[in-house]
Amino acid sequence: MHFFASQDHLTAVDWILRAIVGFVFFIVVARMMGQRTISQVGLLDFVIVLLIGNIIAHPLSDEGLGLKGSMITMTVILILYLIGILLSLRSNMIRKLFIPAPIPLIENGKVLYKNLNKARISIDVLLSELRMDKIEDIQKVALASWEPGGSVSIFLKSEHQPLTPNSLNAPIQPFQYPKTIIKEKKIDHNVLTEIGKNEDWLLKKLQATVKNVTLNEILLGTIDENENVRLFLYH
């Protein structure tokens, strides 16, 4: 572990080990800082931009430093970045590390204070987001969520949504946000438990929705409050 300490000369292996440790450490720190700090960029992009910017800045501004170590470090970090992207596309667990689930901030007109702390934003920031969407009353909001990119997505209650030609003669329906019950061939058993159903019930529901469909064919499946299932298949 001598590569941790200050050295007069580092081998290529030492530079590689330093890059790996620094990359992992920076990801942990960025996760602890929260989504608000990352803002509109993703976690991996946030890490790669800051790390590469700092790595290349020192040898370019200090004539006493060589480029070899910086180039090795940047190459290793770039490889780790590309590996992280590929793994996040193939693994739900790793994807959740880099792209966390949305955090509900308002549900049915009620502010979820604990989730404000989890998203590391204040009530003032939440009110500012509502004002930017021209919403003056929290009680008009059916659902507001803090998204991984740092923005707030807002859905109004049905009675407060703008009128459209289709809605003029239609009775007002309560706001419904469909739940994702299948994603990339995998069933979300937490959602099944939440709606009080089991896997056998879901499989029968799938067959009733699309005949002879299998889980391996399903890219995305959602279910609403009326237990209507909608499927999006791989094409």
JSON list of C-alpha atoms in Angstrom, two decimals:
[
{"chain": "A", "resi": 1, "resn": "MET", "atom": "CA", "xyz": [0.00, 0.00, 0.00]},
{"chain": "A", "resi": 2, "resn": "HIS", "atom": "CA", "xyz": [3.02, 2.30, -0.37]},
{"chain": "A", "resi": 3, "resn": "PHE", "atom": "CA", "xyz": [1.38, 4.05, -3.35]},
{"chain": "A", "resi": 4, "resn": "PHE", "atom": "CA", "xyz": [-0.79, 5.94, -0.81]},
{"chain": "A", "resi": 5, "resn": "ALA", "atom": "CA", "xyz": [2.19, 7.84, 0.53]},
{"chain": "A", "resi": 6, "resn": "SER", "atom": "CA", "xyz": [4.22, 10.62, -1.06]},
{"chain": "A", "resi": 7, "resn": "GLN", "atom": "CA", "xyz": [6.94, 9.21, -3.33]},
{"chain": "A", "resi": 8, "resn": "ASP", "atom": "CA", "xyz": [9.82, 10.65, -5.33]},
{"chain": "A", "resi": 9, "resn": "HIS", "atom": "CA", "xyz": [9.04, 8.21, -8.11]},
{"chain": "A", "resi": 10, "resn": "LEU", "atom": "CA", "xyz": [5.98, 6.09, -8.87]},
{"chain": "A", "resi": 11, "resn": "THR", "atom": "CA", "xyz": [5.84, 3.10, -11.20]},
{"chain": "A", "resi": 12, "resn": "ALA", "atom": "CA", "xyz": [3.08, 2.66, -13.78]},
{"chain": "A", "resi": 13, "resn": "VAL", "atom": "CA", "xyz": [1.44, 0.10, -11.48]},
{"chain": "A", "resi": 14, "resn": "ASP", "atom": "CA", "xyz": [1.46, 2.62, -8.62]},
{"chain": "A", "resi": 15, "resn": "TRP", "atom": "CA", "xyz": [-0.23, 5.20, -10.85]},
{"chain": "A", "resi": 16, "resn": "ILE", "atom": "CA", "xyz": [-2.89, 2.66, -11.90]},
{"chain": "A", "resi": 17, "resn": "LEU", "atom": "CA", "xyz": [-3.61, 1.69, -8.28]},
{"chain": "A", "resi": 18, "resn": "ARG", "atom": "CA", "xyz": [-3.85, 5.35, -7.28]},
{"chain": "A", "resi": 19, "resn": "ALA", "atom": "CA", "xyz": [-6.32, 5.99, -10.12]},
{"chain": "A", "resi": 20, "resn": "ILE", "atom": "CA", "xyz": [-8.55, 3.06, -9.12]},
{"chain": "A", "resi": 21, "resn": "VAL", "atom": "CA", "xyz": [-8.59, 4.02, -5.44]},
{"chain": "A", "resi": 22, "resn": "GLY", "atom": "CA", "xyz": [-9.21, 7.68, -6.27]},
{"chain": "A", "resi": 23, "resn": "PHE", "atom": "CA", "xyz": [-12.06, 6.83, -8.65]},
{"chain": "A", "resi": 24, "resn": "VAL", "atom": "CA", "xyz": [-13.85, 4.57, -6.16]},
{"chain": "A", "resi": 25, "resn": "PHE", "atom": "CA", "xyz": [-13.32, 7.04, -3.32]},
{"chain": "A", "resi": 26, "resn": "PHE", "atom": "CA", "xyz": [-14.69, 9.92, -5.41]},
{"chain": "A", "resi": 27, "resn": "ILE", "atom": "CA", "xyz": [-17.83, 7.91, -6.27]},
{"chain": "A", "resi": 28, "resn": "VAL", "atom": "CA", "xyz": [-18.44, 7.22, -2.57]},
{"chain": "A", "resi": 29, "resn": "VAL", "atom": "CA", "xyz": [-17.97, 10.91, -1.73]},
{"chain": "A", "resi": 30, "resn": "ALA", "atom": "CA", "xyz": [-20.27, 12.01, -4.58]},
{"chain": "A", "resi": 31, "resn": "ARG", "atom": "CA", "xyz": [-22.97, 9.61, -3.40]},
{"chain": "A", "resi": 32, "resn": "MET", "atom": "CA", "xyz": [-22.71, 10.98, 0.13]},
{"chain": "A", "resi": 33, "resn": "MET", "atom": "CA", "xyz": [-23.00, 14.54, -1.18]},
{"chain": "A", "resi": 34, "resn": "GLY", "atom": "CA", "xyz": [-26.41, 13.73, -2.64]},
{"chain": "A", "resi": 35, "resn": "GLN", "atom": "CA", "xyz": [-28.30, 14.36, -5.87]},
{"chain": "A", "resi": 36, "resn": "ARG", "atom": "CA", "xyz": [-28.55, 18.09, -5.36]},
{"chain": "A", "resi": 37, "resn": "THR", "atom": "CA", "xyz": [-24.79, 18.51, -5.73]},
{"chain": "A", "resi": 38, "resn": "ILE", "atom": "CA", "xyz": [-24.68, 16.40, -8.87]},
{"chain": "A", "resi": 39, "resn": "SER", "atom": "CA", "xyz": [-27.47, 18.53, -10.36]},
{"chain": "A", "resi": 40, "resn": "GLN", "atom": "CA", "xyz": [-28.17, 17.91, -14.06]},
{"chain": "A", "resi": 41, "resn": "VAL", "atom": "CA", "xyz": [-25.25, 15.54, -14.70]},
{"chain": "A", "resi": 42, "resn": "GLY", "atom": "CA", "xyz": [-25.14, 11.89, -13.75]},
{"chain": "A", "resi": 43, "resn": "LEU", "atom": "CA", "xyz": [-22.99, 10.50, -10.96]},
{"chain": "A", "resi": 44, "resn": "LEU", "atom": "CA", "xyz": [-20.44, 8.93, -13.29]},
{"chain": "A", "resi": 45, "resn": "ASP", "atom": "CA", "xyz": [-20.24, 12.05, -15.47]},
{"chain": "A", "resi": 46, "resn": "PHE", "atom": "CA", "xyz": [-19.85, 14.24, -12.38]},
{"chain": "A", "resi": 47, "resn": "VAL", "atom": "CA", "xyz": [-16.95, 12.11, -11.13]},
{"chain": "A", "resi": 48, "resn": "ILE", "atom": "CA", "xyz": [-15.17, 11.83, -14.48]},
{"chain": "A", "resi": 49, "resn": "VAL", "atom": "CA", "xyz": [-15.33, 15.57, -15.25]},
{"chain": "A", "resi": 50, "resn": "LEU", "atom": "CA", "xyz": [-13.95, 16.64, -11.87]},
{"chain": "A", "resi": 51, "resn": "LEU", "atom": "CA", "xyz": [-11.26, 13.98, -11.73]},
{"chain": "A", "resi": 52, "resn": "ILE", "atom": "CA", "xyz": [-9.91, 14.47, -15.25]},
{"chain": "A", "resi": 53, "resn": "GLY", "atom": "CA", "xyz": [-10.02, 18.25, -14.91]},
{"chain": "A", "resi": 54, "resn": "ASN", "atom": "CA", "xyz": [-7.93, 18.15, -11.76]},
{"chain": "A", "resi": 55, "resn": "ILE", "atom": "CA", "xyz": [-5.54, 15.50, -13.03]},
{"chain": "A", "resi": 56, "resn": "ILE", "atom": "CA", "xyz": [-4.59, 17.32, -16.23]},
{"chain": "A", "resi": 57, "resn": "ALA", "atom": "CA", "xyz": [-4.49, 20.78, -14.63]},
{"chain": "A", "resi": 58, "resn": "HIS", "atom": "CA", "xyz": [-1.44, 20.14, -12.41]},
{"chain": "A", "resi": 59, "resn": "PRO", "atom": "CA", "xyz": [1.11, 19.00, -15.03]},
{"chain": "A", "resi": 60, "resn": "LEU", "atom": "CA", "xyz": [-0.07, 21.69, -17.44]},
{"chain": "A", "resi": 61, "resn": "SER", "atom": "CA", "xyz": [0.50, 24.45, -14.89]},
{"chain": "A", "resi": 62, "resn": "ASP", "atom": "CA", "xyz": [3.63, 23.11, -13.17]},
{"chain": "A", "resi": 63, "resn": "GLU", "atom": "CA", "xyz": [6.72, 22.68, -15.34]},
{"chain": "A", "resi": 64, "resn": "GLY", "atom": "CA", "xyz": [8.27, 20.42, -12.72]},
{"chain": "A", "resi": 65, "resn": "LEU", "atom": "CA", "xyz": [5.63, 17.72, -13.22]},
{"chain": "A", "resi": 66, "resn": "GLY", "atom": "CA", "xyz": [5.68, 15.22, -16.06]},
{"chain": "A", "resi": 67, "resn": "LEU", "atom": "CA", "xyz": [2.69, 14.09, -18.11]},
{"chain": "A", "resi": 68, "resn": "LYS", "atom": "CA", "xyz": [3.31, 10.34, -17.82]},
{"chain": "A", "resi": 69, "resn": "GLY", "atom": "CA", "xyz": [1.59, 9.84, -14.47]},
{"chain": "A", "resi": 70, "resn": "SER", "atom": "CA", "xyz": [-1.36, 12.05, -15.40]},
{"chain": "A", "resi": 71, "resn": "MET", "atom": "CA", "xyz": [-1.86, 10.28, -18.72]},
{"chain": "A", "resi": 72, "resn": "ILE", "atom": "CA", "xyz": [-1.79, 6.84, -17.06]},
{"chain": "A", "resi": 73, "resn": "THR", "atom": "CA", "xyz": [-4.24, 8.01, -14.41]},
{"chain": "A", "resi": 74, "resn": "MET", "atom": "CA", "xyz": [-6.63, 9.55, -16.94]},
{"chain": "A", "resi": 75, "resn": "THR", "atom": "CA", "xyz": [-6.53, 6.41, -19.11]},
{"chain": "A", "resi": 76, "resn": "VAL", "atom": "CA", "xyz": [-7.38, 4.17, -16.14]},
{"chain": "A", "resi": 77, "resn": "ILE", "atom": "CA", "xyz": [-10.20, 6.47, -15.02]},
{"chain": "A", "resi": 78, "resn": "LEU", "atom": "CA", "xyz": [-11.62, 6.58, -18.55]},
{"chain": "A", "resi": 79, "resn": "ILE", "atom": "CA", "xyz": [-11.59, 2.77, -18.70]},
{"chain": "A", "resi": 80, "resn": "LEU", "atom": "CA", "xyz": [-13.31, 2.58, -15.30]},
{"chain": "A", "resi": 81, "resn": "TYR", "atom": "CA", "xyz": [-15.88, 5.12, -16.51]},
{"chain": "A", "resi": 82, "resn": "LEU", "atom": "CA", "xyz": [-16.69, 3.06, -19.62]},
{"chain": "A", "resi": 83, "resn": "ILE", "atom": "CA", "xyz": [-16.87, -0.13, -17.54]},
{"chain": "A", "resi": 84, "resn": "GLY", "atom": "CA", "xyz": [-19.25, 1.63, -15.14]},
{"chain": "A", "resi": 85, "resn": "ILE", "atom": "CA", "xyz": [-21.53, 2.65, -18.02]},
{"chain": "A", "resi": 86, "resn": "LEU", "atom": "CA", "xyz": [-21.61, -0.87, -19.48]},
{"chain": "A", "resi": 87, "resn": "LEU", "atom": "CA", "xyz": [-22.27, -2.47, -16.09]},
{"chain": "A", "resi": 88, "resn": "SER", "atom": "CA", "xyz": [-25.07, 0.00, -15.32]},
{"chain": "A", "resi": 89, "resn": "LEU", "atom": "CA", "xyz": [-26.77, -1.01, -18.58]},
{"chain": "A", "resi": 90, "resn": "ARG", "atom": "CA", "xyz": [-26.60, -4.70, -17.70]},
{"chain": "A", "resi": 91, "resn": "SER", "atom": "CA", "xyz": [-27.11, -4.75, -13.93]},
{"chain": "A", "resi": 92, "resn": "ASN", "atom": "CA", "xyz": [-30.03, -3.27, -11.99]},
{"chain": "A", "resi": 93, "resn": "MET", "atom": "CA", "xyz": [-27.99, -3.29, -8.78]},
{"chain": "A", "resi": 94, "resn": "ILE", "atom": "CA", "xyz": [-25.15, -1.23, -10.27]},
{"chain": "A", "resi": 95, "resn": "ARG", "atom": "CA", "xyz": [-27.63, 1.03, -12.07]},
{"chain": "A", "resi": 96, "resn": "LYS", "atom": "CA", "xyz": [-29.25, 1.87, -8.72]},
{"chain": "A", "resi": 97, "resn": "LEU", "atom": "CA", "xyz": [-25.80, 2.86, -7.41]},
{"chain": "A", "resi": 98, "resn": "PHE", "atom": "CA", "xyz": [-25.25, 5.35, -10.23]},
{"chain": "A", "resi": 99, "resn": "ILE", "atom": "CA", "xyz": [-28.89, 6.29, -10.95]},
{"chain": "A", "resi": 100, "resn": "PRO", "atom": "CA", "xyz": [-30.87, 6.27, -7.68]},
{"chain": "A", "resi": 101, "resn": "ALA", "atom": "CA", "xyz": [-34.65, 5.94, -7.67]},
{"chain": "A", "resi": 102, "resn": "PRO", "atom": "CA", "xyz": [-36.76, 9.14, -7.61]},
{"chain": "A", "resi": 103, "resn": "ILE", "atom": "CA", "xyz": [-37.56, 10.43, -4.13]},
{"chain": "A", "resi": 104, "resn": "PRO", "atom": "CA", "xyz": [-41.22, 11.44, -3.52]},
{"chain": "A", "resi": 105, "resn": "LEU", "atom": "CA", "xyz": [-41.38, 14.91, -1.96]},
{"chain": "A", "resi": 106, "resn": "ILE", "atom": "CA", "xyz": [-45.15, 15.55, -2.12]},
{"chain": "A", "resi": 107, "resn": "GLU", "atom": "CA", "xyz": [-47.94, 13.00, -2.19]},
{"chain": "A", "resi": 108, "resn": "ASN", "atom": "CA", "xyz": [-51.60, 14.01, -2.41]},
{"chain": "A", "resi": 109, "resn": "GLY", "atom": "CA", "xyz": [-50.89, 17.55, -1.27]},
{"chain": "A", "resi": 110, "resn": "LYS", "atom": "CA", "xyz": [-48.72, 16.53, 1.72]},
{"chain": "A", "resi": 111, "resn": "VAL", "atom": "CA", "xyz": [-45.01, 17.35, 1.99]},
{"chain": "A", "resi": 112, "resn": "LEU", "atom": "CA", "xyz": [-42.87, 14.36, 2.95]},
{"chain": "A", "resi": 113, "resn": "TYR", "atom": "CA", "xyz": [-40.38, 16.08, 5.21]},
{"chain": "A", "resi": 114, "resn": "LYS", "atom": "CA", "xyz": [-38.18, 13.02, 5.78]},
{"chain": "A", "resi": 115, "resn": "ASN", "atom": "CA", "xyz": [-37.72, 12.69, 2.04]},
{"chain": "A", "resi": 116, "resn": "LEU", "atom": "CA", "xyz": [-36.71, 16.35, 1.80]},
{"chain": "A", "resi": 117, "resn": "ASN", "atom": "CA", "xyz": [-33.83, 15.51, 4.13]},
{"chain": "A", "resi": 118, "resn": "LYS", "atom": "CA", "xyz": [-33.04, 12.39, 2.11]},
{"chain": "A", "resi": 119, "resn": "ALA", "atom": "CA", "xyz": [-32.83, 14.46, -1.09]},
{"chain": "A", "resi": 120, "resn": "ARG", "atom": "CA", "xyz": [-30.85, 17.11, 0.84]},
{"chain": "A", "resi": 121, "resn": "ILE", "atom": "CA", "xyz": [-33.05, 20.01, -0.23]},
{"chain": "A", "resi": 122, "resn": "SER", "atom": "CA", "xyz": [-34.92, 22.58, 1.83]},
{"chain": "A", "resi": 123, "resn": "ILE", "atom": "CA", "xyz": [-38.59, 23.50, 1.74]},
{"chain": "A", "resi": 124, "resn": "ASP", "atom": "CA", "xyz": [-37.52, 26.78, 0.09]},
{"chain": "A", "resi": 125, "resn": "VAL", "atom": "CA", "xyz": [-36.02, 24.87, -2.84]},
{"chain": "A", "resi": 126, "resn": "LEU", "atom": "CA", "xyz": [-39.19, 22.80, -3.17]},
{"chain": "A", "resi": 127, "resn": "LEU", "atom": "CA", "xyz": [-41.37, 25.92, -3.17]},
{"chain": "A", "resi": 128, "resn": "SER", "atom": "CA", "xyz": [-39.10, 27.47, -5.78]},
{"chain": "A", "resi": 129, "resn": "GLU", "atom": "CA", "xyz": [-39.56, 24.44, -8.04]},
{"chain": "A", "resi": 130, "resn": "LEU", "atom": "CA", "xyz": [-43.33, 24.73, -7.63]},
{"chain": "A", "resi": 131, "resn": "ARG", "atom": "CA", "xyz": [-43.24, 28.44, -8.51]},
{"chain": "A", "resi": 132, "resn": "MET", "atom": "CA", "xyz": [-41.26, 27.72, -11.66]},
{"chain": "A", "resi": 133, "resn": "ASP", "atom": "CA", "xyz": [-44.10, 25.40, -12.70]},
{"chain": "A", "resi": 134, "resn": "LYS", "atom": "CA", "xyz": [-46.61, 28.15, -11.79]},
{"chain": "A", "resi": 135, "resn": "ILE", "atom": "CA", "xyz": [-48.07, 26.13, -8.91]},
{"chain": "A", "resi": 136, "resn": "GLU", "atom": "CA", "xyz": [-49.03, 28.31, -5.96]},
{"chain": "A", "resi": 137, "resn": "ASP", "atom": "CA", "xyz": [-50.70, 25.69, -3.75]},
{"chain": "A", "resi": 138, "resn": "ILE", "atom": "CA", "xyz": [-49.03, 22.49, -2.52]},
{"chain": "A", "resi": 139, "resn": "GLN", "atom": "CA", "xyz": [-52.43, 20.89, -2.03]},
{"chain": "A", "resi": 140, "resn": "LYS", "atom": "CA", "xyz": [-52.96, 20.93, -5.80]},
{"chain": "A", "resi": 141, "resn": "VAL", "atom": "CA", "xyz": [-50.04, 18.52, -6.25]},
{"chain": "A", "resi": 142, "resn": "ALA", "atom": "CA", "xyz": [-50.75, 14.81, -6.54]},
{"chain": "A", "resi": 143, "resn": "LEU", "atom": "CA", "xyz": [-47.09, 13.79, -6.78]},
{"chain": "A", "resi": 144, "resn": "ALA", "atom": "CA", "xyz": [-43.77, 15.62, -6.84]},
{"chain": "A", "resi": 145, "resn": "SER", "atom": "CA", "xyz": [-40.53, 13.64, -7.04]},
{"chain": "A", "resi": 146, "resn": "TRP", "atom": "CA", "xyz": [-36.85, 14.57, -6.83]},
{"chain": "A", "resi": 147, "resn": "GLU", "atom": "CA", "xyz": [-35.32, 12.99, -9.93]},
{"chain": "A", "resi": 148, "resn": "PRO", "atom": "CA", "xyz": [-31.76, 11.59, -10.23]},
{"chain": "A", "resi": 149, "resn": "GLY", "atom": "CA", "xyz": [-30.78, 14.50, -12.49]},
{"chain": "A", "resi": 150, "resn": "GLY", "atom": "CA", "xyz": [-31.56, 17.03, -9.76]},
{"chain": "A", "resi": 151, "resn": "SER", "atom": "CA", "xyz": [-34.90, 18.28, -11.11]},
{"chain": "A", "resi": 152, "resn": "VAL", "atom": "CA", "xyz": [-38.38, 17.96, -9.60]},
{"chain": "A", "resi": 153, "resn": "SER", "atom": "CA", "xyz": [-41.11, 16.26, -11.63]},
{"chain": "A", "resi": 154, "resn": "ILE", "atom": "CA", "xyz": [-44.60, 17.46, -10.68]},
{"chain": "A", "resi": 155, "resn": "PHE", "atom": "CA", "xyz": [-48.02, 15.96, -11.38]},
{"chain": "A", "resi": 156, "resn": "LEU", "atom": "CA", "xyz": [-51.15, 17.91, -10.51]},
{"chain": "A", "resi": 157, "resn": "LYS", "atom": "CA", "xyz": [-54.32, 16.36, -9.13]},
{"chain": "A", "resi": 158, "resn": "SER", "atom": "CA", "xyz": [-56.85, 15.62, -11.84]},
{"chain": "A", "resi": 159, "resn": "GLU", "atom": "CA", "xyz": [-59.16, 18.50, -10.89]},
{"chain": "A", "resi": 160, "resn": "HIS", "atom": "CA", "xyz": [-56.31, 20.99, -11.26]},
{"chain": "A", "resi": 161, "resn": "GLN", "atom": "CA", "xyz": [-54.92, 19.78, -14.57]},
{"chain": "A", "resi": 162, "resn": "PRO", "atom": "CA", "xyz": [-55.38, 21.99, -17.64]},
{"chain": "A", "resi": 163, "resn": "LEU", "atom": "CA", "xyz": [-58.52, 21.36, -19.67]},
{"chain": "A", "resi": 164, "resn": "THR", "atom": "CA", "xyz": [-58.27, 19.65, -23.04]},
{"chain": "A", "resi": 165, "resn": "PRO", "atom": "CA", "xyz": [-60.99, 19.00, -25.64]},
{"chain": "A", "resi": 166, "resn": "ASN", "atom": "CA", "xyz": [-61.13, 15.36, -24.52]},
{"chain": "A", "resi": 167, "resn": "SER", "atom": "CA", "xyz": [-61.62, 16.26, -20.87]},
{"chain": "A", "resi": 168, "resn": "LEU", "atom": "CA", "xyz": [-64.44, 18.83, -21.29]},
{"chain": "A", "resi": 169, "resn": "ASN", "atom": "CA", "xyz": [-67.21, 16.25, -21.24]},
{"chain": "A", "resi": 170, "resn": "ALA", "atom": "CA", "xyz": [-65.44, 13.62, -19.15]},
{"chain": "A", "resi": 171, "resn": "PRO", "atom": "CA", "xyz": [-65.99, 13.16, -15.40]},
{"chain": "A", "resi": 172, "resn": "ILE", "atom": "CA", "xyz": [-63.02, 14.00, -13.17]},
{"chain": "A", "resi": 173, "resn": "GLN", "atom": "CA", "xyz": [-60.97, 10.94, -12.32]},
{"chain": "A", "resi": 174, "resn": "PRO", "atom": "CA", "xyz": [-58.54, 10.72, -9.39]},
{"chain": "A", "resi": 175, "resn": "PHE", "atom": "CA", "xyz": [-54.86, 11.03, -10.24]},
{"chain": "A", "resi": 176, "resn": "GLN", "atom": "CA", "xyz": [-53.23, 7.69, -10.91]},
{"chain": "A", "resi": 177, "resn": "TYR", "atom": "CA", "xyz": [-49.51, 7.07, -11.36]},
{"chain": "A", "resi": 178, "resn": "PRO", "atom": "CA", "xyz": [-48.78, 3.59, -12.72]},
{"chain": "A", "resi": 179, "resn": "LYS", "atom": "CA", "xyz": [-46.24, 1.48, -10.87]},
{"chain": "A", "resi": 180, "resn": "THR", "atom": "CA", "xyz": [-43.39, -0.27, -12.65]},
{"chain": "A", "resi": 181, "resn": "ILE", "atom": "CA", "xyz": [-43.91, -3.94, -11.93]},
{"chain": "A", "resi": 182, "resn": "ILE", "atom": "CA", "xyz": [-41.56, -5.42, -14.57]},
{"chain": "A", "resi": 183, "resn": "LYS", "atom": "CA", "xyz": [-38.34, -3.88, -15.85]},
{"chain": "A", "resi": 184, "resn": "GLU", "atom": "CA", "xyz": [-35.98, -5.55, -18.28]},
{"chain": "A", "resi": 185, "resn": "LYS", "atom": "CA", "xyz": [-37.36, -9.10, -17.82]},
{"chain": "A", "resi": 186, "resn": "LYS", "atom": "CA", "xyz": [-37.38, -8.87, -14.00]},
{"chain": "A", "resi": 187, "resn": "ILE", "atom": "CA", "xyz": [-40.40, -8.66, -11.68]},
{"chain": "A", "resi": 188, "resn": "ASP", "atom": "CA", "xyz": [-40.34, -6.06, -8.92]},
{"chain": "A", "resi": 189, "resn": "HIS", "atom": "CA", "xyz": [-41.56, -8.14, -5.98]},
{"chain": "A", "resi": 190, "resn": "ASN", "atom": "CA", "xyz": [-41.73, -5.06, -3.74]},
{"chain": "A", "resi": 191, "resn": "VAL", "atom": "CA", "xyz": [-44.49, -3.66, -5.97]},
{"chain": "A", "resi": 192, "resn": "LEU", "atom": "CA", "xyz": [-46.26, -7.04, -5.94]},
{"chain": "A", "resi": 193, "resn": "THR", "atom": "CA", "xyz": [-46.23, -7.03, -2.16]},
{"chain": "A", "resi": 194, "resn": "GLU", "atom": "CA", "xyz": [-47.43, -3.41, -2.09]},
{"chain": "A", "resi": 195, "resn": "ILE", "atom": "CA", "xyz": [-50.52, -4.21, -4.17]},
{"chain": "A", "resi": 196, "resn": "GLY", "atom": "CA", "xyz": [-51.17, -7.45, -2.29]},
{"chain": "A", "resi": 197, "resn": "LYS", "atom": "CA", "xyz": [-50.54, -9.84, -5.19]},
{"chain": "A", "resi": 198, "resn": "ASN", "atom": "CA", "xyz": [-48.16, -12.70, -5.89]},
{"chain": "A", "resi": 199, "resn": "GLU", "atom": "CA", "xyz": [-46.09, -13.83, -8.87]},
{"chain": "A", "resi": 200, "resn": "ASP", "atom": "CA", "xyz": [-48.65, -16.42, -10.04]},
{"chain": "A", "resi": 201, "resn": "TRP", "atom": "CA", "xyz": [-51.31, -13.70, -10.22]},
{"chain": "A", "resi": 202, "resn": "LEU", "atom": "CA", "xyz": [-49.01, -11.50, -12.27]},
{"chain": "A", "resi": 203, "resn": "LEU", "atom": "CA", "xyz": [-48.09, -14.26, -14.72]},
{"chain": "A", "resi": 204, "resn": "LYS", "atom": "CA", "xyz": [-51.78, -14.96, -15.34]},
{"chain": "A", "resi": 205, "resn": "LYS", "atom": "CA", "xyz": [-52.36, -11.24, -15.79]},
{"chain": "A", "resi": 206, "resn": "LEU", "atom": "CA", "xyz": [-49.57, -11.11, -18.38]},
{"chain": "A", "resi": 207, "resn": "GLN", "atom": "CA", "xyz": [-51.14, -13.92, -20.38]},
{"chain": "A", "resi": 208, "resn": "ALA", "atom": "CA", "xyz": [-54.50, -12.16, -20.28]},
{"chain": "A", "resi": 209, "resn": "THR", "atom": "CA", "xyz": [-52.84, -8.97, -21.53]},
{"chain": "A", "resi": 210, "resn": "VAL", "atom": "CA", "xyz": [-50.65, -10.42, -24.30]},
{"chain": "A", "resi": 211, "resn": "LYS", "atom": "CA", "xyz": [-51.19, -14.03, -25.29]},
{"chain": "A", "resi": 212, "resn": "ASN", "atom": "CA", "xyz": [-48.16, -16.36, -24.93]},
{"chain": "A", "resi": 213, "resn": "VAL", "atom": "CA", "xyz": [-45.91, -13.53, -23.71]},
{"chain": "A", "resi": 214, "resn": "THR", "atom": "CA", "xyz": [-42.89, -14.45, -21.56]},
{"chain": "A", "resi": 215, "resn": "LEU", "atom": "CA", "xyz": [-40.85, -12.39, -19.11]},
{"chain": "A", "resi": 216, "resn": "ASN", "atom": "CA", "xyz": [-37.86, -12.47, -21.45]},
{"chain": "A", "resi": 217, "resn": "GLU", "atom": "CA", "xyz": [-39.90, -10.54, -24.03]},
{"chain": "A", "resi": 218, "resn": "ILE", "atom": "CA", "xyz": [-40.89, -7.71, -21.67]},
{"chain": "A", "resi": 219, "resn": "LEU", "atom": "CA", "xyz": [-38.87, -4.51, -21.55]},
{"chain": "A", "resi": 220, "resn": "LEU", "atom": "CA", "xyz": [-41.26, -2.66, -19.23]},
{"chain": "A", "resi": 221, "resn": "GLY", "atom": "CA", "xyz": [-44.52, -3.49, -17.49]},
{"chain": "A", "resi": 222, "resn": "THR", "atom": "CA", "xyz": [-46.69, -1.10, -15.49]},
{"chain": "A", "resi": 223, "resn": "ILE", "atom": "CA", "xyz": [-49.83, -1.53, -13.42]},
{"chain": "A", "resi": 224, "resn": "ASP", "atom": "CA", "xyz": [-52.36, 1.12, -12.39]},
{"chain": "A", "resi": 225, "resn": "GLU", "atom": "CA", "xyz": [-54.71, 1.35, -9.41]},
{"chain": "A", "resi": 226, "resn": "ASN", "atom": "CA", "xyz": [-57.38, -0.59, -11.32]},
{"chain": "A", "resi": 227, "resn": "GLU", "atom": "CA", "xyz": [-54.93, -3.47, -11.83]},
{"chain": "A", "resi": 228, "resn": "ASN", "atom": "CA", "xyz": [-54.67, -2.78, -15.55]},
{"chain": "A", "resi": 229, "resn": "VAL", "atom": "CA", "xyz": [-51.30, -4.02, -16.85]},
{"chain": "A", "resi": 230, "resn": "ARG", "atom": "CA", "xyz": [-49.57, -2.35, -19.77]},
{"chain": "A", "resi": 231, "resn": "LEU", "atom": "CA", "xyz": [-46.61, -4.06, -21.42]},
{"chain": "A", "resi": 232, "resn": "PHE", "atom": "CA", "xyz": [-43.80, -2.74, -23.60]},
{"chain": "A", "resi": 233, "resn": "LEU", "atom": "CA", "xyz": [-41.96, -5.52, -25.39]},
{"chain": "A", "resi": 234, "resn": "TYR", "atom": "CA", "xyz": [-38.45, -5.73, -26.83]},
{"chain": "A", "resi": 235, "resn": "HIS", "atom": "CA", "xyz": [-38.42, -5.04, -30.54]}
]
